mmCIF file of C-alpha atoms in Angstrom:
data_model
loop_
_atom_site.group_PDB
_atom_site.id
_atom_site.type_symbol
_atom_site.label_atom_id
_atom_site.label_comp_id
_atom_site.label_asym_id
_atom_site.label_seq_id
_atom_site.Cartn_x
_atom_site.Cartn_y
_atom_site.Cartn_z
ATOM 1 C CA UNK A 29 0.000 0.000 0.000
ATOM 2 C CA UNK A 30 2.898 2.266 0.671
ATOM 3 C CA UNK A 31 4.817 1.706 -2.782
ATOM 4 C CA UNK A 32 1.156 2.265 -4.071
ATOM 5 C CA UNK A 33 0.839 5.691 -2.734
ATOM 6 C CA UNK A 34 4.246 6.642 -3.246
ATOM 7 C CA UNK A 35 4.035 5.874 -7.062
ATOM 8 C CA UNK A 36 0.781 7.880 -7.367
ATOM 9 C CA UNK A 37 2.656 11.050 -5.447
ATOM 10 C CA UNK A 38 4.972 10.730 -7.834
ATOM 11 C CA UNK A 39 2.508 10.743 -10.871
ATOM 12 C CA UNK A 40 0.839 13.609 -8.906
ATOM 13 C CA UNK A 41 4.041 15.728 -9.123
ATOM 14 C CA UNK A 42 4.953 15.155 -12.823
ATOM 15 C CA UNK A 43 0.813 16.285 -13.564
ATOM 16 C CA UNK A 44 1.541 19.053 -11.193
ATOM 17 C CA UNK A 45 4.899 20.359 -13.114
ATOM 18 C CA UNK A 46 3.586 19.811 -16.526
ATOM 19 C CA UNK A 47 0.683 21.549 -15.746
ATOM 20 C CA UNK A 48 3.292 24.146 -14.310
ATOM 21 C CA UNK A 49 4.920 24.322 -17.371
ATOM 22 C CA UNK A 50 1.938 24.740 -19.415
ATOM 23 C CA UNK A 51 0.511 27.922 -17.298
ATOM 24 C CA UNK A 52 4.433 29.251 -17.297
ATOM 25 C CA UNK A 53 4.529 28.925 -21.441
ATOM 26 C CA UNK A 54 1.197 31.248 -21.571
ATOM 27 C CA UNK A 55 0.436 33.250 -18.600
ATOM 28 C CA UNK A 56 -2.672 34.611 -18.333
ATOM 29 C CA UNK A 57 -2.812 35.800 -14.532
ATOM 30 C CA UNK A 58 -0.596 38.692 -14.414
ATOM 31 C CA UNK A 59 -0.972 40.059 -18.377
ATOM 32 C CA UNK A 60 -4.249 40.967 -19.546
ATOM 33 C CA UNK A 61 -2.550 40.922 -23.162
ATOM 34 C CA UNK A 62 -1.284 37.455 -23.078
ATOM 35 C CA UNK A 63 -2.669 35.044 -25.879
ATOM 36 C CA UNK A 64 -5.282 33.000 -24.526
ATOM 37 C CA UNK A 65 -5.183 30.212 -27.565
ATOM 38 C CA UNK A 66 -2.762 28.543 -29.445
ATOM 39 C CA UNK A 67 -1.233 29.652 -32.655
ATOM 40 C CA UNK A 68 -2.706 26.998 -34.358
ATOM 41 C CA UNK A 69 -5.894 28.977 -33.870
ATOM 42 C CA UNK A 70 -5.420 31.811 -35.697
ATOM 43 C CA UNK A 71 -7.080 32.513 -39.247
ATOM 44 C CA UNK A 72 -4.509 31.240 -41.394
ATOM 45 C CA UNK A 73 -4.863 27.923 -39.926
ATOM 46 C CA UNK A 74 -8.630 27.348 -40.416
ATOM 47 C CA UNK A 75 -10.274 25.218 -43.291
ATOM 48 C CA UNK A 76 -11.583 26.812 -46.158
ATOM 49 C CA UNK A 77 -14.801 26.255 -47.239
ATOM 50 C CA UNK A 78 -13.891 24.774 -50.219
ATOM 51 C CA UNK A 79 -11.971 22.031 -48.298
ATOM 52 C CA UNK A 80 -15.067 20.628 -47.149
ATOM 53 C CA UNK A 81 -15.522 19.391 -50.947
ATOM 54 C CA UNK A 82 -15.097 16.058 -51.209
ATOM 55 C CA UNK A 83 -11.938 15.247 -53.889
ATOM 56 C CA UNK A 84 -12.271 11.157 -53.645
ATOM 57 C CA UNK A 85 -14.910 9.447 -55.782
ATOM 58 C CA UNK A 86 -14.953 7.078 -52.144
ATOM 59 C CA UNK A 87 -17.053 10.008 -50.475
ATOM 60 C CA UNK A 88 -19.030 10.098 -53.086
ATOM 61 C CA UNK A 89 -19.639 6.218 -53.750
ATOM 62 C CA UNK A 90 -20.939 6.198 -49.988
ATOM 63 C CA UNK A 91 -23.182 8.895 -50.291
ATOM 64 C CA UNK A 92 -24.732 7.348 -53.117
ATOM 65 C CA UNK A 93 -24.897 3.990 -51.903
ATOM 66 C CA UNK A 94 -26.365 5.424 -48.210
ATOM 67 C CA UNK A 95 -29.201 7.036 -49.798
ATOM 68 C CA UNK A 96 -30.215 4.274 -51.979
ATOM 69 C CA UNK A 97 -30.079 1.479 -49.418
ATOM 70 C CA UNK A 98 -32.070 4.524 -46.712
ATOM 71 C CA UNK A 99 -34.718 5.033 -49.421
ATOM 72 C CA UNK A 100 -34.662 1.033 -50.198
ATOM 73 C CA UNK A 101 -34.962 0.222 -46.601
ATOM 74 C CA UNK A 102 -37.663 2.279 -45.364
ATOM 75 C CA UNK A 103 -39.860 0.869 -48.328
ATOM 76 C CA UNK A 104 -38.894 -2.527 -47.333
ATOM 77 C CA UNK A 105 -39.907 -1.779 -43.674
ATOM 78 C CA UNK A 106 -43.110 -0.309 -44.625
ATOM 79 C CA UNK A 107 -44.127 -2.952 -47.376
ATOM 80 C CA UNK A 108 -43.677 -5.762 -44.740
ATOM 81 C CA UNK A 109 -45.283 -3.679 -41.738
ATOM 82 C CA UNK A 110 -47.919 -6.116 -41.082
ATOM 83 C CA UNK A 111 -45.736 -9.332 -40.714
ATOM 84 C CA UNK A 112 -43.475 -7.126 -38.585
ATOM 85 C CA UNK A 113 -46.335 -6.026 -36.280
ATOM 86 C CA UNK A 114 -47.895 -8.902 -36.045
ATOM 87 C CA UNK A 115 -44.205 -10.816 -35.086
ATOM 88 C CA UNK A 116 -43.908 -8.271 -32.244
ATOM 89 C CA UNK A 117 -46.797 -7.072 -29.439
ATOM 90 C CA UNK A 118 -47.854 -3.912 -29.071
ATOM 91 C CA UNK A 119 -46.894 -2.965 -32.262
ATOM 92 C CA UNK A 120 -49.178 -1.572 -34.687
ATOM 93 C CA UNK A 121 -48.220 -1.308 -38.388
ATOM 94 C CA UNK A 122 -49.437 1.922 -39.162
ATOM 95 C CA UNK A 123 -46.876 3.192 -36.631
ATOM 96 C CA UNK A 124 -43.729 1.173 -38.761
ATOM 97 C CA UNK A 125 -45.416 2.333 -42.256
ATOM 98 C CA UNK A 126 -46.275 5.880 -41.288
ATOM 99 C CA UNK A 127 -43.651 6.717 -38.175
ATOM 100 C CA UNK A 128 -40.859 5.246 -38.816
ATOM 101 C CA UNK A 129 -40.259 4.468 -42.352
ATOM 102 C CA UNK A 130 -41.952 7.945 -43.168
ATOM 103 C CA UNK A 131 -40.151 9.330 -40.372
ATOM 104 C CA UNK A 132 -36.423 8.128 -41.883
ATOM 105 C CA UNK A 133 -37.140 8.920 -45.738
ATOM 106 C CA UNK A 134 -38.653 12.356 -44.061
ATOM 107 C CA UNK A 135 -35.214 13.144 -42.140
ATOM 108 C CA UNK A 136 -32.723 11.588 -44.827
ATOM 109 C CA UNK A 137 -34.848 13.925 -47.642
ATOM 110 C CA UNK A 138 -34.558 17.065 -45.359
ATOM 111 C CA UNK A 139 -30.563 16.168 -45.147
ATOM 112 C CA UNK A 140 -29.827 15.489 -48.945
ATOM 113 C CA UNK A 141 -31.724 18.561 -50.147
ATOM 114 C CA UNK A 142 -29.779 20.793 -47.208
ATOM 115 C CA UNK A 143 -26.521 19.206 -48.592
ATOM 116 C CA UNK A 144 -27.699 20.145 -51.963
ATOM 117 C CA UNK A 145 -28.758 23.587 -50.813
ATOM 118 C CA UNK A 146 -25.423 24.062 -49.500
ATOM 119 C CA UNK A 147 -23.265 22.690 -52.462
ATOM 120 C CA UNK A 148 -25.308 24.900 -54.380
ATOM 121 C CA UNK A 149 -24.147 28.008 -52.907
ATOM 122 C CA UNK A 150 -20.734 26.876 -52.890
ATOM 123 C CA UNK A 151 -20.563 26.805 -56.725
ATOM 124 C CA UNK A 152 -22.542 30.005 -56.845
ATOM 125 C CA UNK A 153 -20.236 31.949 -54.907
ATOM 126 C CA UNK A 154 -16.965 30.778 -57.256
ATOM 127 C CA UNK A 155 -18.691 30.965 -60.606
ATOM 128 C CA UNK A 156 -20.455 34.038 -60.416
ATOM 129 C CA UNK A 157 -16.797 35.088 -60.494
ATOM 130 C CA UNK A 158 -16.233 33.524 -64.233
ATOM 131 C CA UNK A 159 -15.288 35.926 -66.649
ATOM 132 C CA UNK A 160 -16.777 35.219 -69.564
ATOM 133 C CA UNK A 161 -20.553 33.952 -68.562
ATOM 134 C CA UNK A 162 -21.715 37.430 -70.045
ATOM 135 C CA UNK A 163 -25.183 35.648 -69.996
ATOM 136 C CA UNK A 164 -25.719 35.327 -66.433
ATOM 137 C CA UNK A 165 -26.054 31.678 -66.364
ATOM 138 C CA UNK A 166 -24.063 31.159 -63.125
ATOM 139 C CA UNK A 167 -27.554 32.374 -61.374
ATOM 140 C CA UNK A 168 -29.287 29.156 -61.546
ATOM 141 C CA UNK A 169 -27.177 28.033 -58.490
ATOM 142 C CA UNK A 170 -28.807 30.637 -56.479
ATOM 143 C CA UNK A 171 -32.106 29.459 -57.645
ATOM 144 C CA UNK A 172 -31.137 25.538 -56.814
ATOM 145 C CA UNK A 173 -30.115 26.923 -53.272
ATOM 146 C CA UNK A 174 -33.344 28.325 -52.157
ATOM 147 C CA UNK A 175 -35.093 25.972 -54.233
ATOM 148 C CA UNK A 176 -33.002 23.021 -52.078
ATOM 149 C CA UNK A 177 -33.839 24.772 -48.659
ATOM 150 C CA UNK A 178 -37.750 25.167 -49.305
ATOM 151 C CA UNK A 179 -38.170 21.293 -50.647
ATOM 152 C CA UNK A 180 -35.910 20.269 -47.668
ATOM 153 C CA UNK A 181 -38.743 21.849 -45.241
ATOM 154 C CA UNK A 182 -41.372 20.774 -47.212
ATOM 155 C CA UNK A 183 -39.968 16.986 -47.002
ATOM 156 C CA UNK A 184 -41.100 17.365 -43.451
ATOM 157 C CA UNK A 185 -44.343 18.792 -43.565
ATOM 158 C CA UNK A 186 -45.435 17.894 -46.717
ATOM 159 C CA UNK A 187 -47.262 20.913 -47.759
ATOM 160 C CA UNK A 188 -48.143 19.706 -51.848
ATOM 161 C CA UNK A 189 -51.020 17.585 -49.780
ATOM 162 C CA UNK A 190 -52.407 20.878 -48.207
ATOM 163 C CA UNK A 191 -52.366 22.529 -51.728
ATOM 164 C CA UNK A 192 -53.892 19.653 -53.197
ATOM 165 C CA UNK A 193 -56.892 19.525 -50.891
ATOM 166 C CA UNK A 194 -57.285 23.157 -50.770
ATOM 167 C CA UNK A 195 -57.177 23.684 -54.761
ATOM 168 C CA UNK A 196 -60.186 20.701 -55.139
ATOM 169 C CA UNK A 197 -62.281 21.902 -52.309
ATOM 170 C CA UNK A 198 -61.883 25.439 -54.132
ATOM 171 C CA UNK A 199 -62.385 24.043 -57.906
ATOM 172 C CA UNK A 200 -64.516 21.367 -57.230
ATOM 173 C CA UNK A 201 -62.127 19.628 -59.901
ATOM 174 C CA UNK A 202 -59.715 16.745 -59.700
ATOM 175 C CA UNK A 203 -58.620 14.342 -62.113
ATOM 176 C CA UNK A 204 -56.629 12.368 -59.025
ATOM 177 C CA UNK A 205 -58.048 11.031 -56.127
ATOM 178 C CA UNK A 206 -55.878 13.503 -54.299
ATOM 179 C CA UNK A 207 -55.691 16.131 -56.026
ATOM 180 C CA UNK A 208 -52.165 15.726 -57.208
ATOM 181 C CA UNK A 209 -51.963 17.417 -60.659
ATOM 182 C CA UNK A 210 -52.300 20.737 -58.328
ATOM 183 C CA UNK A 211 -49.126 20.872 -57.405
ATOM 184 C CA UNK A 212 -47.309 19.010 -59.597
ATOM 185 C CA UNK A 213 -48.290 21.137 -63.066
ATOM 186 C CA UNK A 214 -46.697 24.268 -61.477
ATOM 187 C CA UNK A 215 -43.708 22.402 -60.043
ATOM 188 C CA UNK A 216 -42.933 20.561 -64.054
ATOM 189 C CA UNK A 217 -43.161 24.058 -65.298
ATOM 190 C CA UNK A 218 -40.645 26.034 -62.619
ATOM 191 C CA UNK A 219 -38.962 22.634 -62.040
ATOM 192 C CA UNK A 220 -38.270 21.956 -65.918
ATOM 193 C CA UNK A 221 -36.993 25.563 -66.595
ATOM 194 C CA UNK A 222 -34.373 25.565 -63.815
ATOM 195 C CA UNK A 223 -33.402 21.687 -64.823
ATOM 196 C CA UNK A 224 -32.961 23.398 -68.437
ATOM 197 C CA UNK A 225 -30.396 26.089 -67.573
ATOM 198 C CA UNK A 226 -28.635 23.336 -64.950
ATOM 199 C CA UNK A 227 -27.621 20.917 -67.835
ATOM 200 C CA UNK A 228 -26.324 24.362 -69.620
ATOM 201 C CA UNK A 229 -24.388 25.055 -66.973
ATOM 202 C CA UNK A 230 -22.717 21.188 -65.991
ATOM 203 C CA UNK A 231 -22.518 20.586 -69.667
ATOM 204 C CA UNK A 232 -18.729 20.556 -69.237
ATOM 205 C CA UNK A 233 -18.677 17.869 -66.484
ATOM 206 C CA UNK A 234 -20.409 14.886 -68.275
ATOM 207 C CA UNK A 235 -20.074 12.624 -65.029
ATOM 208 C CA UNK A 236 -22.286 15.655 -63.480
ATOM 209 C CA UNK A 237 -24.504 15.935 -66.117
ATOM 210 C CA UNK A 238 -25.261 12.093 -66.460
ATOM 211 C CA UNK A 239 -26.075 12.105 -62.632
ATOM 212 C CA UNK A 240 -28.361 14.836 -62.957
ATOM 213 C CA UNK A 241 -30.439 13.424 -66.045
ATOM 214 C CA UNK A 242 -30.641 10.185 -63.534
ATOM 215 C CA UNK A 243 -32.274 11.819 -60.857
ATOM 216 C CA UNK A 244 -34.598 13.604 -63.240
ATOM 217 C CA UNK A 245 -35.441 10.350 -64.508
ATOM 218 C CA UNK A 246 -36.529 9.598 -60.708
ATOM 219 C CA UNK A 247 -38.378 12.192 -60.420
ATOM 220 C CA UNK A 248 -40.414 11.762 -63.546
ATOM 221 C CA UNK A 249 -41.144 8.401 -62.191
ATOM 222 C CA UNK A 250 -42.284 9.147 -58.662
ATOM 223 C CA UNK A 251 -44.510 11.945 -60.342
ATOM 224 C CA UNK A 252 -46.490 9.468 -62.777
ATOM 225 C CA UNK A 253 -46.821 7.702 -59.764
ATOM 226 C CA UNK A 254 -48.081 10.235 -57.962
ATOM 227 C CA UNK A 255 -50.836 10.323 -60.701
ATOM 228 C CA UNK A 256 -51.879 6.971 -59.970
ATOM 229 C CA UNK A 257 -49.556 5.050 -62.545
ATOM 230 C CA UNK A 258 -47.399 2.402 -61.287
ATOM 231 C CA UNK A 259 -45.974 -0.718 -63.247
ATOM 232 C CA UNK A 260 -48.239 -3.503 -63.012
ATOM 233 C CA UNK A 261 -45.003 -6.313 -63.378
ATOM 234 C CA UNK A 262 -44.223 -5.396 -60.093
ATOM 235 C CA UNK A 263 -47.265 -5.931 -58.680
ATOM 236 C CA UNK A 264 -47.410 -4.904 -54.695
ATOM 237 C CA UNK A 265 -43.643 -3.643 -55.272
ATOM 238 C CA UNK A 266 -44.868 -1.207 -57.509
ATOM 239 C CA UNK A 267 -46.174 1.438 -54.603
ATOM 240 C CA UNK A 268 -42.700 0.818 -52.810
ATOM 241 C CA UNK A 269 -40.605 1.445 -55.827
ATOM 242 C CA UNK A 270 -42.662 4.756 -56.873
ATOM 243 C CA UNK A 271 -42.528 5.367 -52.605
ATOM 244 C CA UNK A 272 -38.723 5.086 -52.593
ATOM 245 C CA UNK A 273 -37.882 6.956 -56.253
ATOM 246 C CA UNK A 274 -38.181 10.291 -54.599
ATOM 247 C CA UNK A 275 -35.178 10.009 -52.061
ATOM 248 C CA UNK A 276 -33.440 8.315 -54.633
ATOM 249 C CA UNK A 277 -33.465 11.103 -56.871
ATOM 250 C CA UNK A 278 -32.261 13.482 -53.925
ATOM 251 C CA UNK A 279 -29.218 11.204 -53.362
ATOM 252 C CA UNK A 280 -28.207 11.283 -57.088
ATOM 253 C CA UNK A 281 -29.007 14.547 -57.235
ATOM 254 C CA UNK A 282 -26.765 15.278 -54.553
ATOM 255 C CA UNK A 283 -23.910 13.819 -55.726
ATOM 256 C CA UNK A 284 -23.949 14.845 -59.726
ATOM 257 C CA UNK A 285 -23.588 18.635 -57.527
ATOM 258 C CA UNK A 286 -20.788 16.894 -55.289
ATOM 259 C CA UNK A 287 -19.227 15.889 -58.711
ATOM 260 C CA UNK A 288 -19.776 19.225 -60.556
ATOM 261 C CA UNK A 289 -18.434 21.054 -56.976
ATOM 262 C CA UNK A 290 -15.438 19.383 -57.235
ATOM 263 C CA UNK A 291 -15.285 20.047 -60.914
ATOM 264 C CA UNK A 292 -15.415 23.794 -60.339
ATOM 265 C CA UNK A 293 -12.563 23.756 -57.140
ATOM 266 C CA UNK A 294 -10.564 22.300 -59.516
ATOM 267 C CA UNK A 295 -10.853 24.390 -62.350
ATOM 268 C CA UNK A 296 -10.492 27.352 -60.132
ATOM 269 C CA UNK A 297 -7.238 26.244 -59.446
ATOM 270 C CA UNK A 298 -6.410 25.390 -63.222
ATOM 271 C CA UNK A 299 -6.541 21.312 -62.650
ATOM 272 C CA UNK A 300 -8.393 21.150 -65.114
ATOM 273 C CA UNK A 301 -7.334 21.430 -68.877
ATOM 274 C CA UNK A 302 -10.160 22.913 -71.456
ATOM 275 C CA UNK A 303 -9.988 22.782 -75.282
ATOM 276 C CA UNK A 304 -10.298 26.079 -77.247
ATOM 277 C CA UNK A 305 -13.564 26.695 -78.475
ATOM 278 C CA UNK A 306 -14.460 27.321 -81.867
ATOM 279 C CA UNK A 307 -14.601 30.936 -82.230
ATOM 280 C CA UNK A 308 -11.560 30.950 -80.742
ATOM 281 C CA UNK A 309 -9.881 28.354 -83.043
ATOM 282 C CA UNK A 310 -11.519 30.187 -85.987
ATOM 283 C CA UNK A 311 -9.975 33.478 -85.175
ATOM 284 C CA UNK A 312 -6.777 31.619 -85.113
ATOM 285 C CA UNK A 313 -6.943 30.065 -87.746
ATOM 286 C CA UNK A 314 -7.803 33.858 -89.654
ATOM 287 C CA UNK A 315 -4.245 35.208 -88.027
ATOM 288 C CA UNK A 316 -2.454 32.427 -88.770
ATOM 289 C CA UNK A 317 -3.570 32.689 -92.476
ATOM 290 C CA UNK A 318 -3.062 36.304 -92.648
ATOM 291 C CA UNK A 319 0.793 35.937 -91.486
ATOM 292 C CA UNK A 320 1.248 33.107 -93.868
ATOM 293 C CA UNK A 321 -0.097 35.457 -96.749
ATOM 294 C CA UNK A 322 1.880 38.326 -95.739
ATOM 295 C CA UNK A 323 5.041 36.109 -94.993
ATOM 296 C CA UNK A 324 4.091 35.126 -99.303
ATOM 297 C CA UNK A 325 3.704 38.667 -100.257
ATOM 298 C CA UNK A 326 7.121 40.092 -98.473
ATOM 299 C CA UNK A 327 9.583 38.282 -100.909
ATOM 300 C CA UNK A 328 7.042 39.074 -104.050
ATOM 301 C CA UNK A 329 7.437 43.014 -102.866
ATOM 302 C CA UNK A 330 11.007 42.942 -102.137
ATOM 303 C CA UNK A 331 11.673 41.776 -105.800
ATOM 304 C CA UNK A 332 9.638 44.351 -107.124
ATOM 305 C CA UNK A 333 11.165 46.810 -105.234
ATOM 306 C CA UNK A 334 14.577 45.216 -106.292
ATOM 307 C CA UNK A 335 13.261 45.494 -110.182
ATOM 308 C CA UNK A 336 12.174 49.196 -109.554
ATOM 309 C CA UNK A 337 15.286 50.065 -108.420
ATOM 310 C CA UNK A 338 17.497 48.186 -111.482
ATOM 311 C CA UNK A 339 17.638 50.941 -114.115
ATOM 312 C CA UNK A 340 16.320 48.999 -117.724
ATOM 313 C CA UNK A 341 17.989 49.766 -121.206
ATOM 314 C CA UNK A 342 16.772 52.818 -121.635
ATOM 315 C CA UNK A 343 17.981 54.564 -118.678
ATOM 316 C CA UNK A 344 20.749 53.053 -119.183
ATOM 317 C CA UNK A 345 21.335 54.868 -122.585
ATOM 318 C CA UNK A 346 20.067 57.745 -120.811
ATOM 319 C CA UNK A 347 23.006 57.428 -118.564
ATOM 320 C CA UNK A 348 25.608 56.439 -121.548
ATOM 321 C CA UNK A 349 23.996 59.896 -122.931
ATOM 322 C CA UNK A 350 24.198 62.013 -119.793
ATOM 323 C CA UNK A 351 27.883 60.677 -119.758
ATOM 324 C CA UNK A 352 28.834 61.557 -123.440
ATOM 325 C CA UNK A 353 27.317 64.925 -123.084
ATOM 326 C CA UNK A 354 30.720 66.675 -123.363
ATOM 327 C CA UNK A 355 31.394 64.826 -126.571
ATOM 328 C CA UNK A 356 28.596 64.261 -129.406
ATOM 329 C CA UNK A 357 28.146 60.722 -130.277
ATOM 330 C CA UNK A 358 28.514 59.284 -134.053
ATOM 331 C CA UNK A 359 25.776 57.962 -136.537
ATOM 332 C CA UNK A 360 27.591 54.888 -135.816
ATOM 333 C CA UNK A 361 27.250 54.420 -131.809
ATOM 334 C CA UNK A 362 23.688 56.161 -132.130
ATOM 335 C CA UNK A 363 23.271 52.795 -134.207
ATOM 336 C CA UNK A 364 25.023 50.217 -132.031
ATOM 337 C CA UNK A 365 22.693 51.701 -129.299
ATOM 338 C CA UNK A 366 19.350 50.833 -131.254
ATOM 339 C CA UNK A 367 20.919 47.348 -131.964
ATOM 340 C CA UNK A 368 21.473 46.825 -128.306
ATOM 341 C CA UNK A 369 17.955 48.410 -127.559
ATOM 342 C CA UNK A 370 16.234 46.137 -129.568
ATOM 343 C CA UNK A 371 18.180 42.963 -128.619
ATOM 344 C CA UNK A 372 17.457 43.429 -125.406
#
């Protein structure tokens, strides 16, 4: 018991003079102006918030493969509520259809969309500074943002049924048993417009592009469903399928804008090597054909400047004659002259 104590006094001591050592490196009893953190706290050590875009396809692959098997699971759970319920007292299975498998594609909806949101206004913030989008298309991120925020809200309270009722109690009209085509006419129209000038914009990053046409394609699904179509192969599957397309497409979603992030880090930092376009390649092309002619026409003008500058026969004789003038030339060399005119 005695070596016991003795060996924790000892480890007492060595916490009390490391401690010690600690307060003497950074007092902050006697000077109100010493540092109270590290220097690893200062600015120039935090992240960026670009850093917090993932560079590995790994982060990406999980992300995709966590929101399909979320989306596939709570339709599992919810198609075999019954069994489950039954298996287990006290149970009901409107509470594992509606609670929790609405409840977990609910909360993993809200998350994907606030991601999206986020990523969103990320890209918006680094190519609104691109110099030459003279058309403004860099504002569709903006729109995607807010858009991403207000469908992440309404993936909790679910506000299209609201609409819906309100708009057939109001019309009298439905050609849905819900009421569906209410909500979803406006959202095709404002949707399809903004998913127009997004493919403009990730043209360049075909990976991003081919994600985003996916989720589309989910969506487009999960709206004829919506409508009341749903493929009869499947049989009872088919509500589960239509049921779990919707998060699906938020996932996918979600990462083609993870992708096209990345793209845009990247070619911020001039990773990322870009053909010339054709305008540019034309207008080459013009220069380089306009040095080539003028590089043809230099040796063409020098020789004609060359040929100017050679006198021909005639002043020639005119210099024989402005020569002779102090003597008067014969019949004879007046003769040989003409001779050598014409010959030449």
């Amino acid at each position: 018991m005695a070596r016991g104590g003795r060996r924790r006094r000892v480890l007492n001591d060595e916490v009390r003079s490391a401690s010690g050592l600690n307060v003497a490196a950074y007092p902050s009893g006697g000077d109100a102006d010493a540092p109270r953190y590290g220097e690893q706290a200062n600015v120039e050590h935090h992240p960026q918030i670009t850093d917090y875009v993932p560079r590995r396809k790994r982060a990406m692959i999980v992300t995709l493969l966590a929101g399909l098997s979320t989306a596939a699971g709570a339709q599992a759970l919810a198609h075999f509520a019954e069994p489950i319920a039954a298996a287990v007292p006290g149970l009901a299975s409107s509470e594992l259809a509606m609670q929790l498998a609405g409840g977990i594609v609910a909360w993993a909806s809200a998350v994907s969309l606030l991601m999206a949101a986020a990523l969103a206004k990320l890209t918006f913030s680094l190519r609104r500074h691109r110099v030459d989008d003279y058309a403004g298309r860099y504002r569709v991120w903006q729109w995607i943002a807010w858009g991403g925020v207000l469908a992440s809200i309404n993936s909790v309270i679910h506000v299209q049924t609201i609409i819906a009722k309100l708009a057939v109690a109001a019309t009298g009209m439905s050609l849905t048993p819900i009421g569906s085509e209410w909500w979803l006419a406006p959202l095709a129209l404002v949707g399809g417009w903004i998913f127009i000038r997004l493919m403009l914009e990730v043209s360049e990053s075909r990976t991003s592009a081919t994600m985003l046409l996916a989720a589309a394609a989910c969506y487009a699904v999960a709206a004829a469903g919506s409508l009341g179509w749903s493929p009869a192969m499947l049989g009872d599957w088919s509500e589960a399928l239509t049921g779990a397309l919707p998060l699906a497409g938020h996932t996918i979603a979600l990462v083609g804008l993870m992708i096209f992030a990345r793209y845009v880090v990247l070619d911020v930092q001039g990773l990322i090597e870009h053909t010339p376009r054709p305008a540019a390649r034309k207008t080459a092309a013009v220069k380089l054909s306009t040095a080539t002619a003028s590089a043809n026409a230099a040796p063409s003008t020098h020789a004609a400047a060359e040929a100017s500058e050679t006198p021909s026969w005639s002043e020639e004789a005119e210099f024989d004659e402005d020569d002779g003038a102090d003597r008067k030339l014969s019949k004879a060399d007046r003769r040989r002259l003409r001779k050598q005119g014409r010959a030449a």
